[in-house]
Amino acid sequence: AGLGVMGATLSPLAAQAEYPEKPVEFIVPWSPGGGSDTQMRIVSNNAEPFLGQPMPIINMPGVGGTVGLKEASKRAADGYTVSQVHEGLLVANVTGLTDLNWDSFDPIGLMTVSPQYLVVNANRPYETFDEFVAYAKENPGKVTIGVTLGGVPHLHAAMIEDAYGLEFAYVGYEGTGERIRALVGGNLDAAIGDIASSMQFVENGDLRFLATGNPERMDQTPDVPTFKELGQDLELMITRGIVMPKGSPAEARDGLEKALSELAEDEDFIKQMNNVGGEVAFRGQEDYSKYLDNLNATVERLAERLAP
């Protein structure tokens, strides 16, 4: 009888083992070596001391990140599968590339941001953003801007176009490096770029940063104004965050959120992320969901401009 009482006492405790009890599989829906893969591997490599379990990465690239996300959405909502999203998912949804959207998942935490810039060829007849706007308004449809058609850079250019009442001529390129090289060569008037792709050309006088999509001026470019300073509350960033399958347990969501928030304060993690061009800017479940919801409203409003 004593053993029976002991068993009855212990079994509830055993059932309450803390999350996680085993490794958390991390589906990265992009190829090895790209920006998302590089940054998420830094998350994975540093997470175990805070989470208590490893986060092994499985790369599942394809169709603009939607193949891996489709697989992640079908996994058991038990807290042991996570994936990574950025603004590209919202654009892919509104352009019909996928039925999935941010709210097809449980957002856990935004981890990193890569602020984007409006970059122009230094030989063009405008040195400031205000001069650029004036020129573009005087020449509607004639300012060529390099983007990834149907991608995040296209979204960012459309946000500028919409906010300031401009009309651009979009030119599509596969990657950031390709369009920045075209800009340096004088084949474009402007492009959406970042520090990693453009800073060296700004420093040698080939290109010019006119505005940053970061909410505050960047330490690396202290003389470049924000769009908020320039009259519009625009945030032009590639944000990379972690999500779980829809309906994952609160214990798992809260446990991972806590671990990621602690990781985001770790100096070694921050340094590693900065070294690959990322800025650590953690937002938890509630704030991250609000960010995605607000951005999604903008993406839907600009849907016609984003058709690739």
Coordinates of C-alpha atoms in Angstrom, one line a residue:
A1 CA 0.0 0.0 0.0
G2 CA 2.9 2.3 0.9
L3 CA 4.4 1.7 -2.6
G4 CA 1.1 2.4 -4.2
V5 CA 0.8 5.8 -2.4
M6 CA 4.4 6.6 -3.4
G7 CA 3.7 5.8 -7.0
A8 CA 0.5 8.0 -7.0
T9 CA 2.6 10.8 -5.5
L10 CA 5.4 10.6 -8.0
S11 CA 3.5 10.2 -11.2
P12 CA 2.1 13.7 -11.3
L13 CA 5.6 15.1 -10.7
A14 CA 7.0 13.0 -13.5
A15 CA 4.3 14.4 -15.8
Q16 CA 5.3 17.9 -15.0
A17 CA 8.9 17.7 -16.4
E18 CA 10.0 21.1 -17.6
Y19 CA 10.2 21.9 -21.3
P20 CA 12.3 21.0 -23.2
E21 CA 13.0 17.3 -22.5
K22 CA 14.7 16.6 -25.8
P23 CA 16.4 18.6 -28.7
V24 CA 14.3 21.1 -30.5
E25 CA 14.5 20.7 -34.3
F26 CA 15.1 23.9 -36.2
I27 CA 13.9 23.9 -39.8
V28 CA 15.7 26.7 -41.7
P29 CA 13.8 27.2 -45.0
W30 CA 16.8 28.5 -46.8
S31 CA 20.0 27.1 -48.3
P32 CA 23.2 26.8 -46.3
G33 CA 25.5 29.9 -46.4
G34 CA 22.8 32.5 -47.0
G35 CA 22.0 35.4 -44.6
S36 CA 19.1 33.6 -42.8
D37 CA 21.1 30.3 -42.5
T38 CA 24.2 32.1 -41.2
Q39 CA 22.3 34.1 -38.6
M40 CA 20.1 31.2 -37.5
R41 CA 23.1 28.9 -37.1
I42 CA 24.5 31.5 -34.6
V43 CA 21.2 31.2 -32.7
S44 CA 21.4 27.4 -32.9
N45 CA 25.1 27.3 -31.8
N46 CA 24.5 29.5 -28.8
A47 CA 21.0 28.4 -27.6
E48 CA 21.7 25.3 -25.6
P49 CA 23.1 26.9 -22.4
F50 CA 19.9 28.9 -22.2
L51 CA 17.4 26.4 -23.4
G52 CA 18.9 23.3 -21.8
Q53 CA 18.7 21.3 -25.1
P54 CA 20.4 21.6 -28.5
M55 CA 18.6 23.1 -31.5
P56 CA 19.9 21.1 -34.5
I57 CA 19.3 22.8 -37.9
I58 CA 17.8 21.1 -40.9
N59 CA 17.9 23.1 -44.1
M60 CA 14.9 22.8 -46.3
P61 CA 15.2 25.4 -49.1
G62 CA 13.0 26.0 -52.0
V63 CA 10.4 28.4 -53.6
G64 CA 11.3 31.5 -51.6
G65 CA 11.5 29.7 -48.3
T66 CA 8.0 28.3 -48.6
V67 CA 9.0 24.6 -48.9
G68 CA 10.6 24.4 -45.4
L69 CA 7.8 26.5 -43.9
K70 CA 5.2 24.2 -45.4
E71 CA 6.9 21.2 -43.7
A72 CA 7.2 23.1 -40.4
S73 CA 3.5 23.9 -40.5
K74 CA 2.6 20.2 -40.8
R75 CA 4.8 19.1 -37.9
A76 CA 3.3 18.2 -34.5
A77 CA 2.5 21.3 -32.4
D78 CA 4.4 19.9 -29.5
G79 CA 7.1 22.5 -29.1
Y80 CA 9.8 20.4 -30.6
T81 CA 9.9 21.9 -34.1
V82 CA 10.6 25.5 -34.8
S83 CA 11.3 27.4 -38.0
Q84 CA 12.4 30.9 -39.1
V85 CA 10.4 33.6 -41.0
H86 CA 11.1 37.1 -42.3
E87 CA 9.1 39.6 -44.3
G88 CA 9.4 37.5 -47.4
L89 CA 6.7 35.1 -46.1
L90 CA 4.2 38.0 -46.0
V91 CA 5.1 39.0 -49.6
A92 CA 4.9 35.4 -50.8
N93 CA 1.4 35.1 -49.3
V94 CA 0.0 38.3 -50.9
T95 CA 1.5 37.5 -54.3
G96 CA 0.0 34.0 -54.3
L97 CA 3.2 32.0 -53.9
T98 CA 1.9 30.3 -50.7
D99 CA -1.2 30.0 -48.6
L100 CA 0.8 30.3 -45.5
N101 CA 1.3 33.6 -43.6
W102 CA 2.7 34.7 -40.3
D103 CA -0.4 33.7 -38.4
S104 CA -0.2 30.2 -39.7
F105 CA 2.4 29.8 -36.9
D106 CA 2.9 30.8 -33.3
P107 CA 5.5 33.6 -33.4
I108 CA 7.9 33.1 -30.5
G109 CA 10.6 35.8 -30.8
L110 CA 12.1 38.2 -33.3
M111 CA 15.9 37.7 -33.0
T112 CA 17.7 39.9 -35.5
V113 CA 17.2 42.8 -37.8
S114 CA 19.2 43.9 -40.9
P115 CA 18.3 47.6 -41.5
Q116 CA 17.9 48.4 -45.1
Y117 CA 18.9 51.7 -46.9
L118 CA 17.8 53.7 -49.9
V119 CA 21.1 53.8 -51.8
V120 CA 21.8 55.9 -54.9
N121 CA 24.5 56.3 -57.5
A122 CA 26.7 59.1 -56.4
N123 CA 26.8 60.7 -59.9
R124 CA 23.0 61.3 -59.9
P125 CA 21.7 64.9 -59.5
Y126 CA 20.6 64.5 -55.8
E127 CA 22.7 64.5 -52.7
T128 CA 19.9 64.3 -50.1
F129 CA 16.7 62.4 -49.7
D130 CA 14.6 65.6 -50.1
E131 CA 16.4 66.3 -53.4
F132 CA 15.8 62.7 -54.5
V133 CA 12.0 63.0 -53.7
A134 CA 11.8 66.3 -55.6
Y135 CA 13.6 64.8 -58.6
A136 CA 11.4 61.7 -58.6
K137 CA 8.3 63.8 -58.5
E138 CA 9.5 65.9 -61.4
N139 CA 10.2 62.7 -63.3
P140 CA 7.5 60.1 -62.5
G141 CA 8.2 56.6 -63.6
K142 CA 11.8 57.5 -64.8
V143 CA 13.8 56.8 -61.6
T144 CA 15.0 53.2 -61.9
I145 CA 15.3 51.3 -58.7
G146 CA 16.8 47.8 -58.2
V147 CA 14.9 45.3 -56.2
T148 CA 14.1 41.6 -56.0
L149 CA 10.7 41.5 -57.8
G150 CA 8.1 40.0 -55.5
G151 CA 10.5 40.0 -52.6
V152 CA 11.3 42.0 -49.5
P153 CA 13.4 44.7 -51.4
H154 CA 10.4 45.2 -53.7
L155 CA 8.2 45.7 -50.6
H156 CA 10.6 48.3 -49.1
A157 CA 10.7 50.3 -52.4
A158 CA 7.0 50.2 -52.7
M159 CA 6.7 51.5 -49.1
I160 CA 8.9 54.4 -50.0
E161 CA 7.0 55.0 -53.2
D162 CA 3.6 54.9 -51.4
A163 CA 4.7 57.1 -48.4
Y164 CA 6.1 59.9 -50.5
G165 CA 3.8 59.8 -53.5
L166 CA 6.5 58.6 -56.0
E167 CA 6.5 56.4 -59.0
F168 CA 9.5 54.2 -59.6
A169 CA 10.6 52.0 -62.6
Y170 CA 11.4 48.7 -61.0
V171 CA 14.3 46.6 -62.2
G172 CA 14.6 43.0 -60.9
Y173 CA 17.7 41.3 -59.7
E174 CA 18.1 38.0 -57.9
G175 CA 20.3 39.1 -55.0
T176 CA 21.4 42.2 -53.2
G177 CA 25.0 42.0 -54.5
E178 CA 23.8 41.8 -58.1
R179 CA 21.7 45.0 -57.9
I180 CA 24.4 46.9 -55.9
R181 CA 26.9 46.1 -58.6
A182 CA 24.5 47.4 -61.2
L183 CA 24.0 50.5 -59.2
V184 CA 27.8 51.1 -59.0
G185 CA 28.0 50.5 -62.7
G186 CA 25.5 53.3 -63.4
N187 CA 22.8 50.9 -64.7
L188 CA 20.4 52.0 -62.0
D189 CA 19.5 55.3 -60.2
A190 CA 18.7 53.7 -56.8
A191 CA 18.5 50.4 -55.0
I192 CA 17.5 48.9 -51.7
G193 CA 20.7 47.8 -50.0
D194 CA 22.4 47.4 -46.6
I195 CA 25.6 48.1 -44.9
A196 CA 27.1 44.7 -45.7
S197 CA 26.5 45.1 -49.5
S198 CA 27.0 48.8 -49.9
M199 CA 29.2 50.4 -47.3
Q200 CA 32.5 49.9 -49.1
F201 CA 31.1 51.7 -52.2
V202 CA 29.7 54.5 -50.1
E203 CA 33.1 55.0 -48.5
N204 CA 34.9 55.1 -51.8
G205 CA 32.4 57.6 -53.3
D206 CA 30.6 55.4 -55.8
L207 CA 27.3 55.3 -53.9
R208 CA 25.4 57.4 -51.4
F209 CA 23.1 56.4 -48.5
L210 CA 20.1 58.7 -48.5
A211 CA 18.0 57.2 -45.7
T212 CA 18.0 54.3 -43.3
G213 CA 15.0 52.1 -42.5
N214 CA 16.2 51.6 -39.0
P215 CA 14.0 53.3 -36.3
E216 CA 17.1 55.2 -35.1
R217 CA 20.3 56.4 -36.8
M218 CA 22.9 53.7 -37.1
D219 CA 26.3 53.9 -35.4
Q220 CA 27.9 52.9 -38.6
T221 CA 26.2 55.7 -40.6
P222 CA 25.5 58.5 -38.1
D223 CA 25.0 61.1 -40.8
V224 CA 22.2 59.2 -42.6
P225 CA 18.7 60.2 -41.5
T226 CA 15.9 57.8 -40.7
F227 CA 12.6 57.8 -42.6
K228 CA 10.9 59.0 -39.4
E229 CA 13.1 62.1 -39.4
L230 CA 12.2 62.5 -43.1
G231 CA 8.5 62.7 -42.3
Q232 CA 7.2 59.1 -42.5
D233 CA 7.1 56.4 -39.8
L234 CA 8.7 53.7 -42.0
E235 CA 10.7 50.7 -40.7
L236 CA 12.6 49.0 -43.6
M237 CA 14.3 46.0 -42.1
I238 CA 14.7 42.3 -42.8
T239 CA 13.7 40.8 -39.5
R240 CA 14.4 37.2 -38.7
G241 CA 12.3 35.5 -36.1
I242 CA 11.5 32.0 -34.7
V243 CA 8.1 30.4 -34.9
M244 CA 6.4 27.2 -33.8
P245 CA 3.6 25.2 -35.5
K246 CA 0.2 26.7 -34.7
G247 CA -1.3 25.6 -31.4
S248 CA 2.0 24.7 -29.7
P249 CA 1.7 24.4 -25.9
A250 CA 2.0 27.6 -23.8
E251 CA 4.7 25.9 -21.7
A252 CA 6.8 25.4 -24.8
R253 CA 6.2 28.8 -26.2
D254 CA 6.9 30.6 -23.0
G255 CA 10.0 28.4 -22.3
L256 CA 11.5 29.1 -25.7
E257 CA 10.7 32.8 -25.5
K258 CA 12.5 33.0 -22.1
A259 CA 15.6 31.2 -23.4
L260 CA 15.8 33.4 -26.6
S261 CA 15.4 36.6 -24.6
E262 CA 18.3 35.5 -22.3
L263 CA 20.3 34.6 -25.4
A264 CA 19.7 38.0 -26.9
E265 CA 21.5 39.6 -23.9
D266 CA 24.6 37.4 -24.2
E267 CA 27.6 39.5 -25.3
D268 CA 29.3 36.7 -27.3
F269 CA 26.1 36.0 -29.2
I270 CA 25.7 39.7 -30.0
K271 CA 29.3 40.0 -31.2
Q272 CA 28.9 37.0 -33.4
M273 CA 25.7 38.3 -34.9
N274 CA 27.3 41.8 -35.5
N275 CA 30.2 40.1 -37.3
V276 CA 27.9 38.8 -39.9
G277 CA 26.0 42.1 -40.4
G278 CA 23.0 41.4 -38.1
E279 CA 21.7 43.5 -35.2
V280 CA 20.2 41.7 -32.2
A281 CA 16.8 43.3 -31.5
F282 CA 14.7 40.8 -29.5
R283 CA 10.9 41.1 -29.4
G284 CA 8.8 38.5 -27.5
Q285 CA 5.6 36.7 -28.5
E286 CA 3.3 39.7 -28.1
D287 CA 5.4 42.4 -29.6
Y288 CA 6.6 40.2 -32.5
S289 CA 3.1 39.3 -33.3
K290 CA 2.0 42.9 -33.3
Y291 CA 4.9 43.8 -35.6
L292 CA 4.0 41.1 -38.1
D293 CA 0.3 42.0 -38.0
N294 CA 1.0 45.7 -38.6
L295 CA 3.4 44.9 -41.4
N296 CA 1.0 42.5 -43.0
A297 CA -1.6 45.2 -43.3
T298 CA 0.9 47.3 -45.2
V299 CA 1.8 44.4 -47.5
E300 CA -1.9 43.8 -48.3
R301 CA -2.4 47.4 -49.0
L302 CA 0.5 47.4 -51.4
A303 CA -0.3 44.1 -53.0
E304 CA -0.9 45.5 -56.5
R305 CA 2.6 47.1 -56.5
L306 CA 4.2 43.9 -55.4
A307 CA 3.2 41.6 -58.3
P308 CA 6.5 40.2 -59.7

